[in-house]
Amino acid sequence: MGKDNLIIFDTTLRDGEQCPGASMNNLEKIEVARQLALLGVNVIEAGFPVASPGDFEAVSQIAREIRGVTIAGLARAVEKDIDSVAKAIEKADSPRIHVFLATSKTHRDYKLKKSKEEILDGAAKAVAYAKRFCDDIEFSPEDASRTEPEFLVEVVREVVRVGATTVNIPDTVGYALPVQFGELIGQVVDSVKGQNALISVHCHNDLGLAVANSLAAVKAGARQVECTINGIGERAGNAALEELVMAIRTREDFFNINVDHIKTKRLLSCSRIVSNLTGLVVQRNKAIVGKNAFSHESGVHQDGLLKKVDTYEIIKPTDVGWEKTDLVLGKHSGRHAFIQRIEELGFQLEEETVNLAFQEFKKLSDLKKEIYDDDIVSLIQEQFHEKGNVRYHLKNVKANVETGVRPEASVELSDGNGGSQEATASGDGPIDAICQAIDQITGIPCKLLDYSVLSKTVGTDAMGEVSVQIQNEERKVWGKSAGTNIVEASTQAYLNAVNKLVQYRPCAKGSNEP
Ligand code: KIV
Ligand code: ZN
């Protein structure tokens, strides 16, 4: 018997983007969508169009521009949301409306204040309504893993009866355990056998089990998995796409499921691009895409590897994009080599963006002998931010550090209206002083919640990658920048976060968002 295909439904741009502070501008979202299409995912969940005009525009633009892949938009089980998704995805090659409604007792009794009958009816009505706009309808009973199994099966059968073609079983709060979840999925799969409906899963990682639960579900008959690049998402995140795909591919003997449509050699570049654009750093020991995923320290391991690679390696690093040829360009590299490398990295940029990125590349190559892929991704990321309605630009920063003297910094920013402002502040350290000077100029007092500098490449001239997380009132955002001068990169990272604060919508409170 031939192998079943596993549908890879990527929700980096919806659940992933819901992750606190991970907001991207529309240019960045389109770039991520293009990377996902190149990676070979089957479905891209592009966003939640009703949430804001910006979200609506991002989903519409992705639906218009990204071809050859299903584009889904999320809706609550209400007509207004479904109308908004239907409109946003109407130009897609293959549109999908994804409707959700919570089914568990806690959600019914406290969040929705609805009886089982009302939930059943609401779900069926919403699916039937969505079906007027397109054939491909997915329904998710939110908090399915904590729903009474008999009621869950009843809901699943009902939405399939009225036209849902995919039913997604979310482990919304990451409560499930692999054996139990596998049994539940087996029951759900059996309940719709012989009908035109596919069972999907969507697992959160609160207990670190999102990938394990998704794999148990696949073993039990689920044929779609919802996941995100680097596992980003609400709270502890979602199942990581790269881990799921590589587990199924590496243990084909066990799963007998096909994921050959995923171009695994693109996994690392996708991971880097999502990390760069969201500001969410990938932990070093992260499977598949973490810096240490294929480094072997112990002498015993190194000896084993030299004798036979598979003593300690179950995946070839090159299969997931770790090329030995990461070192690419230098001072003497020309425009042609630069363009070729950015194309190899999967970017498709407008000429103007290429020109600006090339100018920055030339400046960087004066400062730094060897330019790595990560350096190039950072240069391009800077261009996306520049074009994304950035309010404040750094004109100058000066920081004084002297033993025994309280650090002081002066910052000059241009404000996008042709004006510029300068402020000086002192702080516990130079970065603290810089942040305070910026706050004086913007009038937005921010608390620095997180600050890290990682060396992106090697050598004393390495680019330092700075990530910051800041908070203003209830809002938290990440900012990121990179450069050989880490004081300047820190200033840019902080400004990047401040620009996001002023640019993006405030979170819709109490709106029952997923
Ligand atoms: O976690 C969840 O339940 C969701 C649904 C909207 C699928 O994100
Ligand atoms: Zn979710």
Coordinates of C-alpha atoms and ligand atoms in Angstrom, one line a residue:
M1 CA 0.0 0.0 0.0
G2 CA 1.3 3.5 -0.9
K3 CA 2.3 5.9 1.8
D4 CA -0.2 8.6 2.9
N5 CA 0.9 12.2 2.6
L6 CA 1.1 14.4 5.7
I7 CA -0.3 17.9 5.2
I8 CA 1.9 20.5 6.8
F9 CA -0.2 23.4 7.9
D10 CA 2.1 26.2 9.0
T11 CA 0.7 28.8 11.4
T12 CA 3.8 30.8 12.0
L13 CA 2.0 33.9 10.7
R14 CA -1.0 33.4 12.9
D15 CA -0.4 31.4 16.1
G16 CA 3.3 32.2 15.8
E17 CA 2.7 35.9 15.4
Q18 CA 0.4 35.8 18.4
C19 CA 3.5 35.1 20.5
P20 CA 4.0 38.1 22.8
G21 CA 6.1 40.7 21.0
A22 CA 6.6 38.7 17.8
S23 CA 4.7 41.1 15.6
M24 CA 6.0 41.5 12.0
N25 CA 5.1 44.2 9.5
N26 CA 3.4 43.3 6.3
L27 CA 6.6 43.2 4.2
E28 CA 8.1 40.8 6.8
K29 CA 5.0 38.6 6.8
I30 CA 5.0 38.3 3.0
E31 CA 8.7 37.4 3.1
V32 CA 8.0 34.6 5.6
A33 CA 5.0 33.4 3.5
R34 CA 7.3 33.2 0.5
Q35 CA 9.9 31.3 2.5
L36 CA 7.2 28.9 3.6
A37 CA 6.0 28.3 0.1
L38 CA 9.6 27.6 -1.0
L39 CA 9.9 25.2 1.9
G40 CA 7.0 23.3 0.5
V41 CA 4.3 23.6 3.2
N42 CA 0.8 22.7 2.0
V43 CA -1.1 25.3 3.9
I44 CA -0.1 28.8 5.2
E45 CA -2.4 30.2 7.9
A46 CA -1.7 33.8 7.0
G47 CA -3.5 35.5 10.0
F48 CA -6.7 36.5 11.7
P49 CA -8.1 39.1 9.3
V50 CA -10.8 40.5 11.6
A51 CA -8.3 41.4 14.3
S52 CA -7.3 44.7 12.6
P53 CA -7.1 46.4 9.2
G54 CA -3.3 45.6 9.2
D55 CA -4.0 41.9 9.7
F56 CA -6.6 41.9 7.0
E57 CA -4.3 43.6 4.5
A58 CA -1.5 41.1 5.3
V59 CA -3.7 38.1 4.7
S60 CA -5.1 39.6 1.4
Q61 CA -1.6 40.4 0.2
I62 CA -0.3 36.9 0.9
A63 CA -3.4 35.5 -0.8
R64 CA -2.7 37.6 -3.9
E65 CA 1.0 37.0 -4.1
I66 CA 1.8 33.6 -2.9
R67 CA 0.9 31.0 -5.4
G68 CA 0.7 27.2 -5.4
V69 CA -0.2 26.8 -1.8
T70 CA -3.4 26.9 0.2
I71 CA -3.9 30.1 2.1
A72 CA -6.0 30.0 5.2
G73 CA -7.4 32.7 7.4
L74 CA -8.8 32.3 10.9
A75 CA -12.3 33.2 12.1
R76 CA -14.4 32.8 15.2
A77 CA -17.7 31.1 14.6
V78 CA -19.4 34.4 13.8
E79 CA -20.5 35.8 10.4
K80 CA -18.5 39.0 10.7
D81 CA -15.2 37.1 11.1
I82 CA -16.1 34.6 8.4
D83 CA -17.0 37.5 6.0
S84 CA -13.6 39.1 6.7
V85 CA -11.6 35.9 6.0
A86 CA -13.7 35.1 2.9
K87 CA -12.8 38.6 1.5
A88 CA -9.2 38.5 2.5
I89 CA -8.5 35.1 0.9
E90 CA -10.7 35.4 -2.2
K91 CA -7.7 35.9 -4.6
A92 CA -5.8 32.8 -3.3
D93 CA -5.0 29.9 -5.7
S94 CA -6.6 27.6 -3.1
P95 CA -8.4 29.4 -0.2
R96 CA -9.4 27.9 3.1
I97 CA -11.6 29.3 5.9
H98 CA -10.6 28.1 9.4
V99 CA -13.4 28.5 11.9
F100 CA -13.0 27.8 15.6
L101 CA -15.3 27.5 18.6
A102 CA -14.4 26.2 22.0
T103 CA -16.1 23.0 23.1
S104 CA -14.6 22.1 26.6
K105 CA -16.7 22.5 29.7
T106 CA -14.5 25.2 31.2
H107 CA -14.8 27.3 28.0
R108 CA -18.5 26.6 27.6
D109 CA -19.4 27.5 31.2
Y110 CA -17.1 30.4 31.8
K111 CA -15.8 31.9 28.6
L112 CA -18.8 31.5 26.3
K113 CA -21.6 30.8 28.8
K114 CA -23.2 28.4 26.3
S115 CA -24.7 25.0 26.6
K116 CA -23.6 21.9 24.7
E117 CA -26.6 22.3 22.3
E118 CA -25.7 25.9 21.6
I119 CA -22.1 25.0 20.9
L120 CA -23.2 22.2 18.5
D121 CA -25.6 24.5 16.8
G122 CA -23.2 27.5 16.6
A123 CA -20.4 25.3 15.1
A124 CA -22.7 23.8 12.5
K125 CA -24.2 27.2 11.5
A126 CA -20.7 28.8 11.2
V127 CA -19.4 25.9 9.0
A128 CA -22.5 26.0 6.8
Y129 CA -22.1 29.8 6.5
A130 CA -18.4 29.6 5.6
K131 CA -19.2 26.9 3.0
R132 CA -21.1 29.6 1.0
F133 CA -17.7 31.2 0.3
C134 CA -15.4 28.3 -0.4
D135 CA -15.3 24.5 -0.4
D136 CA -12.3 24.1 1.8
I137 CA -13.5 24.6 5.4
E138 CA -11.5 23.7 8.5
F139 CA -13.2 23.6 11.9
S140 CA -11.4 23.6 15.2
P141 CA -13.1 22.7 18.5
E142 CA -10.9 24.8 20.7
D143 CA -9.6 23.1 23.8
A144 CA -10.6 19.8 22.3
S145 CA -8.2 17.8 24.4
R146 CA -10.1 18.8 27.6
T147 CA -13.5 18.3 26.0
E148 CA -15.6 15.3 27.0
P149 CA -14.6 12.8 24.3
E150 CA -18.3 11.8 23.5
F151 CA -19.2 15.5 23.0
L152 CA -16.1 16.1 20.9
V153 CA -17.0 13.3 18.6
E154 CA -20.6 14.6 18.4
V155 CA -19.2 18.1 17.3
V156 CA -16.8 16.5 14.8
R157 CA -19.5 14.5 13.2
E158 CA -21.9 17.4 13.0
V159 CA -19.4 19.8 11.4
V160 CA -18.4 17.2 8.9
R161 CA -22.1 16.6 8.1
V162 CA -22.5 20.3 7.2
G163 CA -19.4 20.5 5.1
A164 CA -16.1 20.8 7.1
T165 CA -13.4 19.1 5.0
T166 CA -10.7 19.2 7.8
V167 CA -11.4 18.9 11.5
N168 CA -8.5 20.1 13.6
I169 CA -8.2 18.8 17.2
P170 CA -6.3 21.4 19.2
D171 CA -4.5 20.8 22.4
T172 CA -5.0 24.5 23.1
V173 CA -3.5 24.6 26.6
G174 CA -0.8 21.9 26.0
Y175 CA -2.5 19.5 28.5
A176 CA -2.5 16.3 26.5
L177 CA -0.1 13.4 27.0
P178 CA 1.1 11.4 24.0
V179 CA -0.5 8.0 24.7
Q180 CA -3.8 9.6 25.8
F181 CA -3.9 12.1 22.9
G182 CA -3.1 9.3 20.4
E183 CA -6.1 7.3 21.7
L184 CA -8.4 10.4 21.5
I185 CA -7.3 11.0 17.9
G186 CA -7.8 7.3 17.0
Q187 CA -11.4 7.7 18.3
V188 CA -12.0 10.9 16.3
V189 CA -10.5 9.4 13.1
D190 CA -12.8 6.3 13.4
S191 CA -15.8 8.5 13.9
V192 CA -15.5 10.1 10.5
K193 CA -14.2 7.0 8.6
G194 CA -15.5 6.9 5.0
Q195 CA -16.4 10.5 4.9
N196 CA -14.7 13.4 3.0
A197 CA -12.9 14.7 6.1
L198 CA -9.4 14.7 7.3
I199 CA -8.3 14.9 10.9
S200 CA -5.7 17.4 11.9
V201 CA -4.0 18.3 15.2
H202 CA -2.7 21.5 16.7
C203 CA -0.6 21.1 19.8
H204 CA 0.8 23.6 22.2
N205 CA 4.0 23.1 24.2
D206 CA 3.1 24.0 27.8
L207 CA 4.5 20.7 29.0
G208 CA 7.1 20.5 26.3
L209 CA 5.0 17.8 24.5
A210 CA 3.7 19.5 21.4
V211 CA 5.9 17.5 19.0
A212 CA 5.4 14.3 20.9
N213 CA 1.6 14.7 21.0
S214 CA 1.5 15.6 17.3
L215 CA 3.5 12.5 16.4
A216 CA 1.3 10.3 18.5
A217 CA -1.7 11.7 16.6
V218 CA -0.1 11.0 13.3
K219 CA 0.5 7.5 14.3
A220 CA -3.2 7.3 15.3
G221 CA -4.4 8.5 11.9
A222 CA -4.2 12.3 11.8
R223 CA -3.1 13.4 8.4
Q224 CA -2.5 17.1 8.9
V225 CA -0.3 18.7 11.6
E226 CA -0.3 22.4 12.5
C227 CA 3.0 23.8 13.4
T228 CA 5.3 26.8 13.3
I229 CA 8.9 27.5 12.4
N230 CA 11.1 27.3 15.5
G231 CA 7.9 26.3 17.5
I232 CA 7.0 29.9 18.1
G233 CA 3.4 30.6 19.2
E234 CA 1.1 31.5 22.1
R235 CA 2.8 31.0 25.5
A236 CA 5.3 28.1 25.3
G237 CA 4.6 27.9 21.6
N238 CA 3.4 25.3 19.1
A239 CA 4.8 22.1 17.7
A240 CA 8.0 23.0 15.8
L241 CA 7.7 22.3 12.1
E242 CA 11.4 21.3 11.6
E243 CA 11.2 18.8 14.5
L244 CA 8.0 17.2 13.3
V245 CA 9.2 16.9 9.7
M246 CA 12.6 15.5 10.6
A247 CA 11.1 13.0 13.1
I248 CA 8.7 11.7 10.5
R249 CA 11.4 11.6 7.9
T250 CA 14.1 10.1 10.1
R251 CA 11.7 7.5 11.6
E252 CA 10.0 6.6 8.3
D253 CA 10.4 3.0 9.4
F254 CA 7.9 3.7 12.2
F255 CA 5.5 6.2 10.6
N256 CA 5.4 5.2 6.9
I257 CA 4.1 8.6 6.1
N258 CA 5.3 10.9 3.3
V259 CA 6.7 14.4 3.9
D260 CA 8.9 14.5 0.8
H261 CA 7.2 17.7 -0.3
I262 CA 9.1 19.5 2.4
K263 CA 12.5 20.7 1.1
T264 CA 14.3 20.0 4.3
K265 CA 17.5 21.8 3.1
R266 CA 15.6 25.0 3.5
L267 CA 14.7 24.4 7.2
L268 CA 17.7 26.2 8.6
S269 CA 17.3 29.3 6.4
C270 CA 13.6 29.5 7.3
S271 CA 14.4 29.2 11.0
R272 CA 17.0 32.0 10.7
I273 CA 14.7 34.3 8.7
V274 CA 11.8 33.8 11.2
S275 CA 14.1 34.4 14.1
N276 CA 15.6 37.5 12.5
L277 CA 12.2 39.0 11.6
T278 CA 10.4 38.2 14.9
G279 CA 13.4 38.9 17.2
L280 CA 12.9 35.5 18.9
V281 CA 16.3 34.0 19.3
V282 CA 16.6 30.2 18.8
Q283 CA 18.1 28.5 21.8
R284 CA 21.5 26.9 21.1
N285 CA 20.4 23.4 22.0
K286 CA 17.2 23.5 19.9
A287 CA 16.9 20.3 17.8
I288 CA 17.6 20.6 14.1
V289 CA 18.2 24.4 13.9
G290 CA 20.0 25.3 17.1
K291 CA 23.7 26.3 16.8
N292 CA 24.7 23.2 18.9
A293 CA 22.4 20.7 17.1
F294 CA 25.2 19.1 15.3
S295 CA 28.3 20.1 17.3
H296 CA 30.0 17.3 19.1
E297 CA 32.2 18.3 22.1
S298 CA 33.0 15.1 23.8
G299 CA 36.2 13.3 22.7
V300 CA 34.5 10.0 22.8
H301 CA 31.8 11.2 20.4
Q302 CA 34.3 12.9 18.1
D303 CA 36.3 9.7 17.9
G304 CA 33.1 7.7 17.1
L305 CA 32.0 10.2 14.5
L306 CA 35.4 10.1 12.7
K307 CA 35.2 6.3 12.6
K308 CA 31.6 6.2 11.4
V309 CA 29.3 9.2 11.2
D310 CA 26.1 7.4 12.3
T311 CA 27.6 6.4 15.6
Y312 CA 26.4 9.8 16.9
E313 CA 24.5 11.4 14.1
I314 CA 21.0 10.4 13.1
I315 CA 20.5 13.2 10.6
K316 CA 23.0 14.6 8.0
P317 CA 23.4 18.3 8.9
T318 CA 23.5 19.1 5.2
D319 CA 19.9 17.6 4.9
V320 CA 18.5 20.4 7.0
G321 CA 20.6 23.2 5.5
W322 CA 23.8 23.2 7.6
E323 CA 26.2 23.7 4.7
K324 CA 29.9 23.8 5.3
T325 CA 30.0 26.6 2.8
D326 CA 28.3 29.1 5.2
L327 CA 31.3 31.5 4.8
V328 CA 30.3 33.2 1.6
L329 CA 31.4 36.7 0.8
G330 CA 34.1 39.3 1.6
K331 CA 35.4 42.7 0.8
H332 CA 36.1 41.8 -2.8
S333 CA 32.8 40.2 -3.6
G334 CA 30.8 42.0 -6.2
R335 CA 27.2 42.8 -6.6
H336 CA 26.6 39.7 -8.8
A337 CA 27.9 37.4 -6.0
F338 CA 25.9 39.2 -3.4
I339 CA 22.6 38.9 -5.5
Q340 CA 23.3 35.3 -6.2
R341 CA 23.7 34.6 -2.5
I342 CA 20.6 36.4 -1.5
E343 CA 18.7 34.4 -4.1
E344 CA 20.2 31.2 -2.8
L345 CA 19.0 32.2 0.6
G346 CA 15.5 32.3 -0.9
F347 CA 14.9 36.1 -0.9
Q348 CA 13.2 37.8 -3.8
L349 CA 13.7 41.4 -3.3
E350 CA 12.8 44.6 -5.2
E351 CA 15.8 46.2 -6.9
E352 CA 15.7 49.2 -4.5
T353 CA 16.0 46.9 -1.5
V354 CA 18.8 45.0 -3.1
N355 CA 20.7 48.2 -3.8
L356 CA 20.3 49.4 -0.2
A357 CA 21.3 46.0 1.2
F358 CA 24.3 46.0 -1.1
Q359 CA 25.4 49.4 0.1
E360 CA 25.2 48.1 3.7
F361 CA 27.0 45.0 2.7
K362 CA 29.9 47.1 1.3
K363 CA 30.1 49.1 4.5
L364 CA 30.1 45.9 6.6
S365 CA 32.8 44.3 4.5
D366 CA 35.0 47.2 5.3
L367 CA 34.6 46.5 9.0
K368 CA 34.6 42.7 8.8
K369 CA 36.7 40.3 6.7
E370 CA 34.3 37.5 6.3
I371 CA 30.6 37.8 5.7
Y372 CA 28.4 34.9 6.6
D373 CA 24.8 34.0 5.7
D374 CA 23.6 35.3 9.0
D375 CA 25.2 38.7 8.4
I376 CA 23.4 38.9 5.0
V377 CA 20.0 37.9 6.6
S378 CA 20.6 40.7 9.2
L379 CA 21.3 43.3 6.5
I380 CA 18.1 42.4 4.7
Q381 CA 16.1 42.4 7.9
E382 CA 17.3 46.0 8.5
Q383 CA 15.9 46.9 5.0
F384 CA 12.5 45.4 5.8
H385 CA 12.4 47.5 9.0
E386 CA 13.5 50.6 7.2
K387 CA 10.6 50.2 4.7
G388 CA 8.0 49.3 7.2
N389 CA 6.9 52.8 8.3
V390 CA 9.7 53.2 10.8
R391 CA 9.1 56.3 12.9
Y392 CA 12.4 56.9 14.6
H393 CA 15.8 56.6 13.0
L394 CA 19.1 56.7 14.7
K395 CA 21.3 59.6 13.6
N396 CA 24.0 59.3 16.3
V397 CA 24.8 57.7 19.6
K398 CA 27.6 58.4 22.0
A399 CA 28.2 56.5 25.2
N400 CA 30.9 57.2 27.8
V401 CA 32.2 54.4 30.0
E402 CA 34.9 55.0 32.5
T403 CA 35.8 53.1 35.6
G404 CA 34.3 54.7 38.7
V405 CA 32.1 57.2 36.8
R406 CA 28.4 56.8 36.2
P407 CA 27.9 56.0 32.5
E408 CA 26.3 58.7 30.3
A409 CA 24.9 58.6 26.8
S410 CA 23.7 61.0 24.2
V411 CA 21.3 59.9 21.4
E412 CA 20.1 61.8 18.4
L413 CA 17.0 60.5 16.5
S414 CA 15.3 61.7 13.4
D415 CA 11.5 61.4 13.8
G416 CA 10.4 60.7 10.3
N417 CA 8.9 64.2 9.9
G418 CA 12.1 65.9 8.9
G419 CA 13.0 66.9 12.5
S420 CA 15.6 65.5 14.8
Q421 CA 15.9 65.4 18.6
E422 CA 18.7 64.8 21.0
A423 CA 18.8 63.7 24.6
T424 CA 21.4 62.9 27.2
A425 CA 20.9 60.6 30.2
S426 CA 22.9 58.7 32.7
G427 CA 22.3 55.1 33.8
D428 CA 23.6 52.1 35.6
G429 CA 25.4 51.1 32.5
P430 CA 25.9 52.5 29.0
I431 CA 22.9 50.6 27.6
D432 CA 20.7 51.8 30.4
A433 CA 21.8 55.4 29.7
I434 CA 21.0 54.9 26.0
C435 CA 17.6 53.5 26.7
Q436 CA 16.8 56.4 29.0
A437 CA 17.9 59.0 26.5
I438 CA 15.7 57.3 23.8
D439 CA 12.7 57.3 26.2
Q440 CA 13.2 61.0 26.8
I441 CA 13.0 61.7 23.1
T442 CA 10.0 59.4 22.3
G443 CA 8.1 60.2 25.5
I444 CA 7.3 56.5 25.8
P445 CA 8.7 55.1 29.0
C446 CA 9.8 51.5 28.5
K447 CA 11.0 48.8 30.8
L448 CA 13.8 46.7 29.5
L449 CA 12.7 43.1 30.3
D450 CA 15.3 41.2 28.4
Y451 CA 18.6 42.0 26.8
S452 CA 21.0 39.6 25.1
V453 CA 24.0 39.8 22.8
L454 CA 25.0 36.7 20.9
S455 CA 28.0 36.4 18.6
K456 CA 26.4 35.6 15.3
T457 CA 29.5 34.4 13.5
V458 CA 33.1 33.8 14.6
G459 CA 36.2 35.9 15.3
T460 CA 36.8 39.1 17.2
D461 CA 35.2 41.0 14.3
A462 CA 32.0 38.9 14.6
M463 CA 28.6 40.6 14.3
G464 CA 26.9 40.8 17.7
E465 CA 23.2 40.0 17.5
V466 CA 21.3 42.0 20.1
S467 CA 17.8 41.1 21.2
V468 CA 15.8 43.2 23.6
Q469 CA 12.3 42.8 25.0
I470 CA 10.7 46.0 26.3
Q471 CA 7.4 46.8 28.0
N472 CA 5.2 49.9 27.8
E473 CA 2.1 49.6 30.0
E474 CA 0.6 46.2 29.0
R475 CA 2.5 45.8 25.8
K476 CA 5.6 43.8 25.4
V477 CA 7.6 43.7 22.1
W478 CA 10.9 42.3 20.9
G479 CA 13.5 44.2 19.0
K480 CA 16.6 43.0 17.3
S481 CA 19.6 44.3 15.5
A482 CA 23.1 43.2 14.7
G483 CA 26.4 44.9 14.0
T484 CA 30.1 44.8 14.8
N485 CA 29.7 47.8 17.1
I486 CA 27.5 46.3 19.8
V487 CA 26.7 49.6 21.5
E488 CA 25.2 50.9 18.3
A489 CA 23.5 47.5 17.6
S490 CA 22.0 47.7 21.1
T491 CA 20.7 51.2 20.4
Q492 CA 19.2 50.0 17.1
A493 CA 17.6 46.9 18.7
Y494 CA 16.0 49.1 21.4
L495 CA 14.8 51.5 18.7
N496 CA 13.5 48.6 16.6
A497 CA 11.3 47.6 19.5
V498 CA 10.2 51.2 20.2
N499 CA 9.2 51.5 16.5
K500 CA 7.1 48.4 16.8
L501 CA 5.4 49.8 19.8
V502 CA 4.4 52.9 17.9
Q503 CA 3.6 51.0 14.7
Y504 CA 1.5 48.0 15.7
R505 CA -2.1 47.8 16.9
P506 CA -2.7 47.4 20.6
C507 CA -3.9 43.8 21.4
A508 CA -7.7 43.5 21.3
K509 CA -8.5 42.9 24.9
G510 CA -11.3 40.6 25.9
S511 CA -12.1 40.0 22.3
N512 CA -12.1 36.2 22.6
E513 CA -9.1 36.1 20.3
P514 CA -7.6 32.6 19.9
Ligands
KIV1 O1 -4.7 26.7 20.2 C1 -5.8 26.7 19.6 O2 -6.8 26.2 20.0 C2 -5.9 27.5 18.4 C3 -7.1 27.3 17.5 C4 -7.6 28.6 17.0 C5 -6.8 26.3 16.5 O3 -5.0 28.2 18.0
ZN2 ZN -3.1 27.6 19.0

